[in-house]
Short mmCIF file of C-alpha atoms in Angstrom, two decimals:
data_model
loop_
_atom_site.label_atom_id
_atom_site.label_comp_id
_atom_site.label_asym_id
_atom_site.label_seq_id
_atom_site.Cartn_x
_atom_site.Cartn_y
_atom_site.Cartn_z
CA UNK G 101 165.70 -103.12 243.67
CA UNK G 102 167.97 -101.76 241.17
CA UNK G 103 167.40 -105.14 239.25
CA UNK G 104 163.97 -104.86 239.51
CA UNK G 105 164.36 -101.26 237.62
CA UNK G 106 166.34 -102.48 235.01
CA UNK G 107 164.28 -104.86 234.01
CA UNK G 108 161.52 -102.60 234.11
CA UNK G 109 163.37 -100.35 231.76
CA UNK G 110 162.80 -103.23 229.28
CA UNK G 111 160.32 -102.23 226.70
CA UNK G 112 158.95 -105.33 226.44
CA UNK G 113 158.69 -105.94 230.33
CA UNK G 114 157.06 -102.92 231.02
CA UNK G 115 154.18 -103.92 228.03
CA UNK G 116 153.54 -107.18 230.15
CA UNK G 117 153.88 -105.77 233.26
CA UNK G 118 151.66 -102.88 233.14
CA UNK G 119 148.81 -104.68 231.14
CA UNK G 120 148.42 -106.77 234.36
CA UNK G 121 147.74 -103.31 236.64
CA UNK G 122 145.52 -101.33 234.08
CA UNK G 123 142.53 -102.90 234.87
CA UNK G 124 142.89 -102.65 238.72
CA UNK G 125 144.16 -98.92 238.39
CA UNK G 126 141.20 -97.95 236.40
CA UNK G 127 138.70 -100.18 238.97
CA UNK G 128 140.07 -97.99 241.66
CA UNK G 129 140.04 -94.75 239.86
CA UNK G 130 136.37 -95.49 238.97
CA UNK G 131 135.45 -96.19 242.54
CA UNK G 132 137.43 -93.36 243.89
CA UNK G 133 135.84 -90.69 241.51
CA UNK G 134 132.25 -92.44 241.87
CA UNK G 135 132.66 -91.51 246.04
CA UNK G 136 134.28 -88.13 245.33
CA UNK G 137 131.63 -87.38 243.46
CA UNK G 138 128.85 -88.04 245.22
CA UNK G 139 130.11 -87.19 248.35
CA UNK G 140 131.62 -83.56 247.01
CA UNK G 141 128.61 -83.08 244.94
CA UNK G 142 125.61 -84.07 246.76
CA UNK G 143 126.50 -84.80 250.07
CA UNK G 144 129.30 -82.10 251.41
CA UNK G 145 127.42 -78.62 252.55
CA UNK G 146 126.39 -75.41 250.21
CA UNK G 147 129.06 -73.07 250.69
CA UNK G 148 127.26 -69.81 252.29
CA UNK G 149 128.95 -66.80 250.30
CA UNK G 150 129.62 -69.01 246.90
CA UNK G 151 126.15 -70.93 247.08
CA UNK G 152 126.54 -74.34 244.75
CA UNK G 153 129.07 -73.06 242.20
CA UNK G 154 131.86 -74.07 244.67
CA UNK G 155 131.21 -77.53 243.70
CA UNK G 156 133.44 -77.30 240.80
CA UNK G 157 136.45 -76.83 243.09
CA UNK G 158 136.28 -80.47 243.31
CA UNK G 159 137.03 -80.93 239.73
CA UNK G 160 139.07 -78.01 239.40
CA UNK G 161 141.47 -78.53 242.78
CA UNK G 162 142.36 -81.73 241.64
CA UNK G 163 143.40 -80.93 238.25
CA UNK G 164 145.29 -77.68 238.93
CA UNK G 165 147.13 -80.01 241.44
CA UNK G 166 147.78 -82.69 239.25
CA UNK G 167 148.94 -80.05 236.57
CA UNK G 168 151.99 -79.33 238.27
CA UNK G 169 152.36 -82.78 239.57
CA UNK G 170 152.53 -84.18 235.85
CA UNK G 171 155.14 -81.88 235.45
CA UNK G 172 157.35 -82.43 238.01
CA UNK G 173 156.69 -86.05 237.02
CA UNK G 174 157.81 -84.89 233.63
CA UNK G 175 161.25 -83.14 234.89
CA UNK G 176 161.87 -86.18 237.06
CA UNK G 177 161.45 -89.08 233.54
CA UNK G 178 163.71 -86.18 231.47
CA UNK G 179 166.41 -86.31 234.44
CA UNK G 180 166.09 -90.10 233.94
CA UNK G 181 166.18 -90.39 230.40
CA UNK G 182 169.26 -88.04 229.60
CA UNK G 183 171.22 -89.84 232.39
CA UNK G 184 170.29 -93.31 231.99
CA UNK G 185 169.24 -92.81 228.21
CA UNK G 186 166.76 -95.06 228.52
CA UNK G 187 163.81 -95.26 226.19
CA UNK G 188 161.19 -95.91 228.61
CA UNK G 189 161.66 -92.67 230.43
CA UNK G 190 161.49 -90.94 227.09
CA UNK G 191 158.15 -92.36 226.53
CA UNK G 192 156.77 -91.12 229.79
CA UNK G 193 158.24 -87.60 229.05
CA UNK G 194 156.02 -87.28 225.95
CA UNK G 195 153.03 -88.81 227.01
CA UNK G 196 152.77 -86.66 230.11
CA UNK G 197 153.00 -83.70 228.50
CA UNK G 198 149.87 -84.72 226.84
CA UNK G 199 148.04 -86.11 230.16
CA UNK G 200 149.43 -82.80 231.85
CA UNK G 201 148.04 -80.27 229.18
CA UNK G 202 144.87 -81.94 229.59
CA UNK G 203 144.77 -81.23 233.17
CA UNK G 204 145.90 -77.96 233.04
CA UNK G 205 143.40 -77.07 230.02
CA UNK G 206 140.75 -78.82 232.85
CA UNK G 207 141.96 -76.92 235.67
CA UNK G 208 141.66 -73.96 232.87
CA UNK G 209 138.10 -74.26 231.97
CA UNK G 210 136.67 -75.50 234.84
CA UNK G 211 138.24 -71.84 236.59
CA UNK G 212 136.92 -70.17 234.22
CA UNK G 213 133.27 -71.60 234.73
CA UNK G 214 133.84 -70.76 238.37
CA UNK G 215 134.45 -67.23 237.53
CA UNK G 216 131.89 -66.55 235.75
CA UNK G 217 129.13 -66.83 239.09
CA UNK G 218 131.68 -65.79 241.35
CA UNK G 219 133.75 -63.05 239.39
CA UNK G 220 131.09 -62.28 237.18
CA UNK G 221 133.62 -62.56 234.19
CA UNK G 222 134.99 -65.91 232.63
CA UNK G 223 138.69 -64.54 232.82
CA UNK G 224 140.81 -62.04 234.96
CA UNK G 225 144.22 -61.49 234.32
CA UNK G 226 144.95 -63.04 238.08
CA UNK G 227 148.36 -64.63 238.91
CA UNK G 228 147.24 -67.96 239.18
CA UNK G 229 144.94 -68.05 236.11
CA UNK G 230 148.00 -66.33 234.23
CA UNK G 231 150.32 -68.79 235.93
CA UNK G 232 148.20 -71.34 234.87
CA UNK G 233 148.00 -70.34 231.05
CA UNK G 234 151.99 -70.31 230.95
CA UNK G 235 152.25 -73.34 232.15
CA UNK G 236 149.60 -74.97 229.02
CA UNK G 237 151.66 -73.32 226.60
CA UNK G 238 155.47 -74.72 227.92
CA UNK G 239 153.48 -78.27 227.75
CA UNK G 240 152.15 -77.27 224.38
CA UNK G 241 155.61 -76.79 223.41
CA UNK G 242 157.06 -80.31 224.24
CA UNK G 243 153.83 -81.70 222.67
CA UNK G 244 155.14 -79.54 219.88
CA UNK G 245 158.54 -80.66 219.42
CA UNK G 246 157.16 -84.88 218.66
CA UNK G 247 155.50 -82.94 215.45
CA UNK G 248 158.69 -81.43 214.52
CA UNK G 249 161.49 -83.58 215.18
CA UNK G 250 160.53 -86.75 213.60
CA UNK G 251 163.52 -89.29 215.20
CA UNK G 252 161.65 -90.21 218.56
CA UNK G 253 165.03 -90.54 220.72
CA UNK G 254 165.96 -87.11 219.37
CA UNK G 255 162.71 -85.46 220.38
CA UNK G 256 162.91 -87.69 223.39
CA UNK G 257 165.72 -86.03 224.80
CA UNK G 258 164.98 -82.17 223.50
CA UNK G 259 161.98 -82.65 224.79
CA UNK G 260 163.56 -84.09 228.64
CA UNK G 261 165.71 -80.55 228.17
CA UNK G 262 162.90 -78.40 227.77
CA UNK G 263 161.27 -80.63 231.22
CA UNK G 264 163.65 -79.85 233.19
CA UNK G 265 164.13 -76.03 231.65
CA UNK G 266 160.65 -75.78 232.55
CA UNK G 267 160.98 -77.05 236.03
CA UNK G 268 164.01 -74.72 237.22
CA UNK G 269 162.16 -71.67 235.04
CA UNK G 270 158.11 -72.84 237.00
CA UNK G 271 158.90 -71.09 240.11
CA UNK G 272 160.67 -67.81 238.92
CA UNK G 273 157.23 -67.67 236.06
CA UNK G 274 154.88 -68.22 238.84
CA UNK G 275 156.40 -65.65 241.29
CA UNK G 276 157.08 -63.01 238.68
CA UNK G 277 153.47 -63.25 237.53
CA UNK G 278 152.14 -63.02 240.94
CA UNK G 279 154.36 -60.07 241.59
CA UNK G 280 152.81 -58.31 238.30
CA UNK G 281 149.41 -59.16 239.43
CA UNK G 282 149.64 -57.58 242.85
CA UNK G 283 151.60 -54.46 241.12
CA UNK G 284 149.09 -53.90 238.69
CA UNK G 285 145.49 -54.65 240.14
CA UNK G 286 145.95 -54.02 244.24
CA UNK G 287 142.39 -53.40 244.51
CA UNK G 288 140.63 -56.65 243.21
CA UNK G 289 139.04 -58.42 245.93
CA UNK G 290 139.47 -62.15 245.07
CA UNK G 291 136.92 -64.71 247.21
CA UNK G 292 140.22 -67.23 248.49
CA UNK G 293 139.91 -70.37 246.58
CA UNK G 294 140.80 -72.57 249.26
CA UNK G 295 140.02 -70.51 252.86
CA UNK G 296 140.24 -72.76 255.56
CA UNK G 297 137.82 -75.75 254.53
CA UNK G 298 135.78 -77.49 256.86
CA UNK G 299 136.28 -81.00 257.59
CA UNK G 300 132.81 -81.79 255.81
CA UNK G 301 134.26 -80.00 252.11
CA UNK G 302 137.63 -80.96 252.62
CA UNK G 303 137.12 -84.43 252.81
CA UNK G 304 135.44 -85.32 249.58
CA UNK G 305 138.33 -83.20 247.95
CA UNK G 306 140.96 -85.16 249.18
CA UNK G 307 139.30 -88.23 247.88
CA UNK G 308 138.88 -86.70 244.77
CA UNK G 309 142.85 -85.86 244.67
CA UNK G 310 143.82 -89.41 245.45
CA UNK G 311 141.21 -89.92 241.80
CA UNK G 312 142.56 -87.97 239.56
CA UNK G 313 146.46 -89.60 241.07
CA UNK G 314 145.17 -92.64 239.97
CA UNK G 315 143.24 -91.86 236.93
CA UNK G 316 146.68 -90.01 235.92
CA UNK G 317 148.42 -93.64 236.54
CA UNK G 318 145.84 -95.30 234.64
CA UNK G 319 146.19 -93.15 231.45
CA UNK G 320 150.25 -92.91 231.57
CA UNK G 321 149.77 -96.85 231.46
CA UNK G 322 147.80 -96.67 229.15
CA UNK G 323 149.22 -94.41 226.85
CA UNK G 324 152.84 -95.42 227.45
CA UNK G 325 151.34 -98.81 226.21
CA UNK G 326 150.53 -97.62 223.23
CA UNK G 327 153.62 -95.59 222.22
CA UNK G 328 155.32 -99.18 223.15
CA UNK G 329 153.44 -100.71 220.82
CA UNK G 330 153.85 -98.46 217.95
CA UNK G 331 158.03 -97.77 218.82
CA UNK G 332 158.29 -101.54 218.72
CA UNK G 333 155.98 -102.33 216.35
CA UNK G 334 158.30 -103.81 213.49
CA UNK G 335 159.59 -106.47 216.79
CA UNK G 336 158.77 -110.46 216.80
CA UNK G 337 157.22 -109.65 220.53
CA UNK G 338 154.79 -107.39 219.56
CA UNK G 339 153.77 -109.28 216.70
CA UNK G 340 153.37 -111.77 218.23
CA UNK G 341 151.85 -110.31 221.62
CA UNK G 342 149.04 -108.39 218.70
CA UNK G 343 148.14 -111.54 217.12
CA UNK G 344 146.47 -112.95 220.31
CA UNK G 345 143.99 -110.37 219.17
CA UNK O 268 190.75 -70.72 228.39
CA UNK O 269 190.11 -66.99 227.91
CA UNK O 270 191.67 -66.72 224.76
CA UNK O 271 190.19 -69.06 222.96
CA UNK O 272 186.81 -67.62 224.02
CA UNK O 273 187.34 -64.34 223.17
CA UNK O 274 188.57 -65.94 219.72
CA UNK O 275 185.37 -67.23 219.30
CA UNK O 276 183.84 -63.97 219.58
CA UNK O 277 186.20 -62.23 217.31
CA UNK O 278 185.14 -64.68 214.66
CA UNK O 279 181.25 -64.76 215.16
CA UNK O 280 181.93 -60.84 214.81
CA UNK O 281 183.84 -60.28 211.84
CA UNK O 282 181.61 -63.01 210.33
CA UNK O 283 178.46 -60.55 211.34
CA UNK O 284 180.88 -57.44 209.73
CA UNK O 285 180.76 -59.41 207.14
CA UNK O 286 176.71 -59.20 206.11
CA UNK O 287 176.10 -55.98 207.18
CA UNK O 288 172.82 -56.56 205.77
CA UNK O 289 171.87 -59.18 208.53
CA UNK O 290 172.80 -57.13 211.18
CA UNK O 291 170.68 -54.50 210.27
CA UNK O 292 167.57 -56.88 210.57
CA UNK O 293 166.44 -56.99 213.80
CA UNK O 294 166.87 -53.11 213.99
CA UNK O 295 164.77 -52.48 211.23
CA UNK O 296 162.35 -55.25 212.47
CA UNK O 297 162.12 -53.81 216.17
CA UNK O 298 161.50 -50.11 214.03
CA UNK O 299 158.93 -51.50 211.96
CA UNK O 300 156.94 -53.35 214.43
CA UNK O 301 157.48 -50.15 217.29
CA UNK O 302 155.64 -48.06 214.28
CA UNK O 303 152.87 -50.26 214.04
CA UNK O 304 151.30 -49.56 217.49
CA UNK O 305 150.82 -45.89 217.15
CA UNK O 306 148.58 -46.71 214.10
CA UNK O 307 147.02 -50.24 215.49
CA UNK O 308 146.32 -48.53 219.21
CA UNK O 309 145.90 -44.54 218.90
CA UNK O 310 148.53 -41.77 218.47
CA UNK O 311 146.98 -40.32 221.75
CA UNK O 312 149.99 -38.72 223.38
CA UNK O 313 149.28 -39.50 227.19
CA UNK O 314 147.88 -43.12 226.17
CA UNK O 315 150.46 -44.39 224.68
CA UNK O 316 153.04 -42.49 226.77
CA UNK O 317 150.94 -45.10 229.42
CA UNK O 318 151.34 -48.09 227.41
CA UNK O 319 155.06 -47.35 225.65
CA UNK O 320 156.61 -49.49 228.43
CA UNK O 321 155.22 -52.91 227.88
CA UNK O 322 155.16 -51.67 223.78
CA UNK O 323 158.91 -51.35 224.13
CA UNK O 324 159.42 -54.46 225.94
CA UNK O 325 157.32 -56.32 223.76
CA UNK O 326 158.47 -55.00 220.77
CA UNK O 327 162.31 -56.31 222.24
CA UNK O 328 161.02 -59.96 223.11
CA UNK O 329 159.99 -60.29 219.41
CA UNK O 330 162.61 -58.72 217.81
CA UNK O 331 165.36 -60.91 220.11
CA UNK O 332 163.47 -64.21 219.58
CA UNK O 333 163.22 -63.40 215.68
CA UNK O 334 167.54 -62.84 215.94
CA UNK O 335 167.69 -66.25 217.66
CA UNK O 336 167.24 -68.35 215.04
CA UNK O 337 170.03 -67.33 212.70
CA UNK O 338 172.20 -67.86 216.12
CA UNK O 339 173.66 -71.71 215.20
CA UNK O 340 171.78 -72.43 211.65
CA UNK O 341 175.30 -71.39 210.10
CA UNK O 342 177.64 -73.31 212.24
CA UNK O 343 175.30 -76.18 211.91
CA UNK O 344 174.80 -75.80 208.32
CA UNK O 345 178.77 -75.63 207.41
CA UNK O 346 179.75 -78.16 210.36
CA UNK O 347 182.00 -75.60 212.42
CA UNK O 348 179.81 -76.57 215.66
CA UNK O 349 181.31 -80.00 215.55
CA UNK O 350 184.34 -78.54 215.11
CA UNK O 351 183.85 -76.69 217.96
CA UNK O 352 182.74 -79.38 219.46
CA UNK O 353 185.80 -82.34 218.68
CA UNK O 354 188.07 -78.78 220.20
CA UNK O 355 189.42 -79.80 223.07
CA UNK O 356 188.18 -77.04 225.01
CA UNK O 357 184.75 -77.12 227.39
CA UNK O 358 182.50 -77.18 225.08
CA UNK O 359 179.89 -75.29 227.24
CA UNK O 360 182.22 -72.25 227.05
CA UNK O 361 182.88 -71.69 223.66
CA UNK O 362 179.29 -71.98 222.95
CA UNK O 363 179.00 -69.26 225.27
CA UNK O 364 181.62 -67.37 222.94
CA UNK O 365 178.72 -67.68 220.87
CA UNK O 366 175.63 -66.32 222.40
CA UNK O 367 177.92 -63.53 224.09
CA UNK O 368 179.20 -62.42 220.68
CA UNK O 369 175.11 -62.78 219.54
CA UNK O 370 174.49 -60.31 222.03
CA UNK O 371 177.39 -57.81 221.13
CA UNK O 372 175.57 -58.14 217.58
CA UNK O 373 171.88 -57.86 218.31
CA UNK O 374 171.41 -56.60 221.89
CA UNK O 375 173.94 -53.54 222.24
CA UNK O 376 171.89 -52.00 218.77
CA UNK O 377 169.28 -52.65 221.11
CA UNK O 378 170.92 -49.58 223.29
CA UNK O 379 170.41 -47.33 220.73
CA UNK O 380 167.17 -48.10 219.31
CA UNK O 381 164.98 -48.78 222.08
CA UNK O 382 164.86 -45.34 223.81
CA UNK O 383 165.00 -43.26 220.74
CA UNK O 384 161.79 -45.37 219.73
CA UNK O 385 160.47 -45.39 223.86
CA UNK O 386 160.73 -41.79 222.92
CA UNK O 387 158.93 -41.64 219.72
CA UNK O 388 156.04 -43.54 221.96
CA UNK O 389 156.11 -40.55 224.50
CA UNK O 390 157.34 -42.77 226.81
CA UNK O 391 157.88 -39.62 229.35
CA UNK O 392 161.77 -38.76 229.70
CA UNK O 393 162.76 -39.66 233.30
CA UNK O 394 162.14 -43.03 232.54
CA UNK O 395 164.47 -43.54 229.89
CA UNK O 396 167.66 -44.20 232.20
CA UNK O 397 165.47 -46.62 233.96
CA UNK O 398 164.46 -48.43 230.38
CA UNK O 399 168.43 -48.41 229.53
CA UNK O 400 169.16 -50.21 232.74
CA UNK O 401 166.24 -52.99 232.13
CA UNK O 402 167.74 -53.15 228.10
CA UNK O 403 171.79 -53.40 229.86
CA UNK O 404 170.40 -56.40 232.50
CA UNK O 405 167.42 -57.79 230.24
CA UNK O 406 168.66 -58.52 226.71
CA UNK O 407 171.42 -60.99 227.94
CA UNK O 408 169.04 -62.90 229.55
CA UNK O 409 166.85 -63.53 226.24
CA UNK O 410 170.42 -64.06 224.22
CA UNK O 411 170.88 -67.04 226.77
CA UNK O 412 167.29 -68.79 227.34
CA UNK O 413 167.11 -68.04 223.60
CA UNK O 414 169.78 -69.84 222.56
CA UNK O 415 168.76 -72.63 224.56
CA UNK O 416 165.91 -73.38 222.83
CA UNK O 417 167.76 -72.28 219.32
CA UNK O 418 170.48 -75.21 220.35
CA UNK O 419 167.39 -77.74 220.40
CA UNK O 420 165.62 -76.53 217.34
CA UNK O 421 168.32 -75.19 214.89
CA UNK O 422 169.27 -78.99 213.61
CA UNK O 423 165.68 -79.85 212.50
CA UNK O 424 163.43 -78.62 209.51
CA UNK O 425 160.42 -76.40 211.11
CA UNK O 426 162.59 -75.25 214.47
CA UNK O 427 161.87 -71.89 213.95
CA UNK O 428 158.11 -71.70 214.73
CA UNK O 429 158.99 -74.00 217.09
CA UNK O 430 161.65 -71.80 219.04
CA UNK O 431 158.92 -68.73 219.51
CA UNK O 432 156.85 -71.90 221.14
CA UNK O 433 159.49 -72.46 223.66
CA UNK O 434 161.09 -69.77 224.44
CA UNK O 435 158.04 -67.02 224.48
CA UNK O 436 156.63 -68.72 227.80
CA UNK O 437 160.51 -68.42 229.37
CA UNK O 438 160.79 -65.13 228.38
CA UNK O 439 157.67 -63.93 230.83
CA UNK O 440 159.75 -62.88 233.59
CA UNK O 441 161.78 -60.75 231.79
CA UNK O 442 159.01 -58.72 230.32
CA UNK O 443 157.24 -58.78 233.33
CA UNK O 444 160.50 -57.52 235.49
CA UNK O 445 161.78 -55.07 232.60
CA UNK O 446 158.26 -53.23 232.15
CA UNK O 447 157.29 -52.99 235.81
CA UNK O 448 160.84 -51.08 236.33
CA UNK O 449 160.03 -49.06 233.62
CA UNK O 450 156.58 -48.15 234.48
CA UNK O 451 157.63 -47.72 238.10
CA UNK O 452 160.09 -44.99 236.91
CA UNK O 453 157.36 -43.72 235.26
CA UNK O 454 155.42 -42.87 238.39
CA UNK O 455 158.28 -42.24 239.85
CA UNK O 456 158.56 -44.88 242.89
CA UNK O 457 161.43 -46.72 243.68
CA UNK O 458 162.88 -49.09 240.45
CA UNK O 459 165.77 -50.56 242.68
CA UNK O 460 164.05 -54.26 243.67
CA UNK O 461 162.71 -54.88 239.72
CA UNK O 462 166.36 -54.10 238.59
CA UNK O 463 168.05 -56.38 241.37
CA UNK O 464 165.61 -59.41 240.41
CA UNK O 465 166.50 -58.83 236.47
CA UNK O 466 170.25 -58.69 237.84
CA UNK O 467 169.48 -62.04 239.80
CA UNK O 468 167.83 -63.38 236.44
CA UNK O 469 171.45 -62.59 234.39
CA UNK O 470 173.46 -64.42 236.50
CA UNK O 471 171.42 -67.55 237.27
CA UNK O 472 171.30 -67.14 233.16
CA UNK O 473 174.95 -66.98 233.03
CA UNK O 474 175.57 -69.51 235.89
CA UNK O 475 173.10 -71.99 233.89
CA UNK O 476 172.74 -71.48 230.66
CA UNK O 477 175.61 -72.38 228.56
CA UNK O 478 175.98 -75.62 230.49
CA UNK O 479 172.02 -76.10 228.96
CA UNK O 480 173.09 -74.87 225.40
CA UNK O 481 175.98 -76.87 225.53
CA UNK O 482 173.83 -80.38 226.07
CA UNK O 483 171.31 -79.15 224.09
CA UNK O 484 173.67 -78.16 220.87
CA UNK O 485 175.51 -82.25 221.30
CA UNK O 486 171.46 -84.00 221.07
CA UNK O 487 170.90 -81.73 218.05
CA UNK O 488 174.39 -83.00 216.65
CA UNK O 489 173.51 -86.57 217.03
#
């Protein structure tokens, strides 16, 4: 096992081996979504107090899950990389800080749309939506630091700090903020997101979670591939692996 | 062990004695910007008197993140970190020397200035003991996270927009704890649980913290 992680840790490895998984990973994530979204959109019940616009929980769900899932994800490939200092990990720090602001600014905008029928605004100062916003700016910021620190195994590792920062400092945001919520509006009446969801709802949202997983999987792959290429781009193997093409 | 950090204290201050000028900045800076809200919002007595404890608080979270950078661009400029660093003394430790002398520089100012201008917002009087007590607890806090991020920007061209980038989003609980005791004292309900979780913030802070700075100060080095 351990073996089978060190040579994974090889730059070169990893290329190879992922290339051979891509394909399948974005085959599933195509079928998954396809089934999600027929099944959530078409199939699954009108909701009788939110009417249609609930539908967009089944894009929205997903992402605001996966947003925090990228960066615990994140925190985990930053322990890795300033213990084990390798450059792999690094690479998966900085490209899911991208993949996870894009889910969060999903989960963001696709909240927003739901607010709008069901709020009747397209933001509220709510603890999750606030929560939510904090949380796209501490990813901004390690998508910052790449622009700033131009070494990559420098920003690698400030940017692995700031991960697991973030990680220990998540928690304390998200409870302060939805301690200030409930201190400062204690009269909003907010429809649950998720009340108890019947079977025939739930259902298609879980499938839709185990899509975005995957389509998260398929785009670390593929980005990580990509930063391998261009870290290792002056090497014989890549040269060589690019003139194929 | 002691010794040697209250040596580095004694040093960071006589070298701040020595620029009076500096010292004076994020005083005038936290004056400055306080003065801009009466003319930006409304000079409304009881409005702003509403609004004068997030101002204040605000107004603190700028002026402590804009004192942040100057915190290691010296030492890293003249190479006294890595002397610090070669010492054979924990390294986390001395660097908290450091950010605790920082805070002697910038944050106990802080005492002074932020009720006289709390006061100058109508910010109504009871509360003032109340704002002191968030100010005494609070500012260590942002001298620690913000040194973190200071440690990881400070050896790089660019850090300092950078730092307000990463530190702003850490600093949320503070300003959200601090300003809720505040405005609680205002109405006059109980400020005792906003002032315990600031307390609990300071010493996971100091518990944390320098170990962070320390690691963070050696990748800059490198």
């Amino acid at each position: 096992m351990w073996k089978y992680l060190h040579r994974l840790s090889s730059l070169k490895y990893c290329y190879e081996w992922s290339g051979k998984w891509v394909p399948w990973l974005l085959g599933v994530t195509a079928v998954l979504m396809l089934v999600g979204l027929y099944w959530g959109l078409l199939v699954a019940p009108t909701d009788y107090q939110q009417g249609e616009s609930y539908r967009i929980m089944y894009i929205h769900v997903p992402s605001a899950w996966m947003s925090m899932f990228v960066y615990a994800v994140m925190a985990g490939a930053g322990f890795v990389a300033l213990v084990w200092k390798t450059k792999l990990s690094e690479i998966i720090v900085s490209e899911c800080a991208v993949i996870g602001a894009m889910f969060t600014a999903l989960a963001l905008i696709t909240g927003m749309l739901w607010g709008k029928p069901t709020w009747g605004t397209y933001w509220l100062w709510d603890a999750r939506l606030t929560s939510e916003l904090i949380l796209l700016f501490l990813y901004f910021g390690i998508i910052a630091i790449h622009s700033v620190i131009e070494e990559p195994r420098t920003a690698g590792r400030v940017a692995s700090i700031l991960a697991i920062i973030g990680i220990i400092n998540i928690p304390i945001i998200h409870y302060s903020v939805t301690w200030w919520s409930s201190l400062h509006q204690p009269n909003m009446q907010l429809v649950s997101k998720t009340p108890s969801v019947h079977p025939s709802m739930l259902y298609p949202l879980l499938v839709m979670a185990v899509a975005f997983q995957m389509y998260f999987v398929s785009l670390l792959f593929i980005r990580m591939r990509n930063e391998i290429l261009y870290r290792e781009r002056l090497t014989k193997w890549v040269k060589k692996a690019l003139a194929g093409h | 062990m002691l010794s040697v950090v209250l040596t580095v204290i004694q040093r960071d201050l006589l070298l701040a004695f020595r620029r009076r000028a500096d010292l004076m900045n994020p005083v005038l800076f936290y004056v400055i910007v306080a003065t801009l809200f009466p003319l930006g919002v409304s000079p409304d007595v009881e409005f702003l008197g509403r609004l004068a404890p997030g101002l204040v608080w605000v107004t603190t979270l700028l002026a402590a993140l804009i004192s942040m950078e100057s915190i290691f661009r010296q030492d890293f400029d003249d190479g006294s970190i890595e002397q610090l660093f070669l010492s054979p003394h924990p390294f986390s430790m001395l660097v908290f020397g450091k950010v605790a002398a920082h805070w002697l520089i910038t944050g106990v100012p802080m005492l002074v200035i932020v009720p006289l201008m709390a006061l100058l917002l109508h910010l109504p009087v009871q509360a003032i003991p109340v704002l002191w007590a968030t100010i005494l607890l609070g500012t260590p806090i942002l001298s620690l996270v913000g040194a973190i991020g200071a440690a990881l920007t400070s050896g790089f061209r660019g850090g300092g927009i950078l730092l307000g980038l990463l530190v702003l989003p850490l600093y949320v609980p503070v300003l959200i704890f601090a300003s809720s005791a505040v405005s609680a004292a205002v109405d006059g309900l109980a400020v005792s649980g906003h002032l315990a979780m600031l307390g609990a913030g300071l010493i996971l802070a100091l518990v944390l913290a320098p170990f962070a700075i320390g690691a963070s100060l050696k990748i800059s080095m490198s």
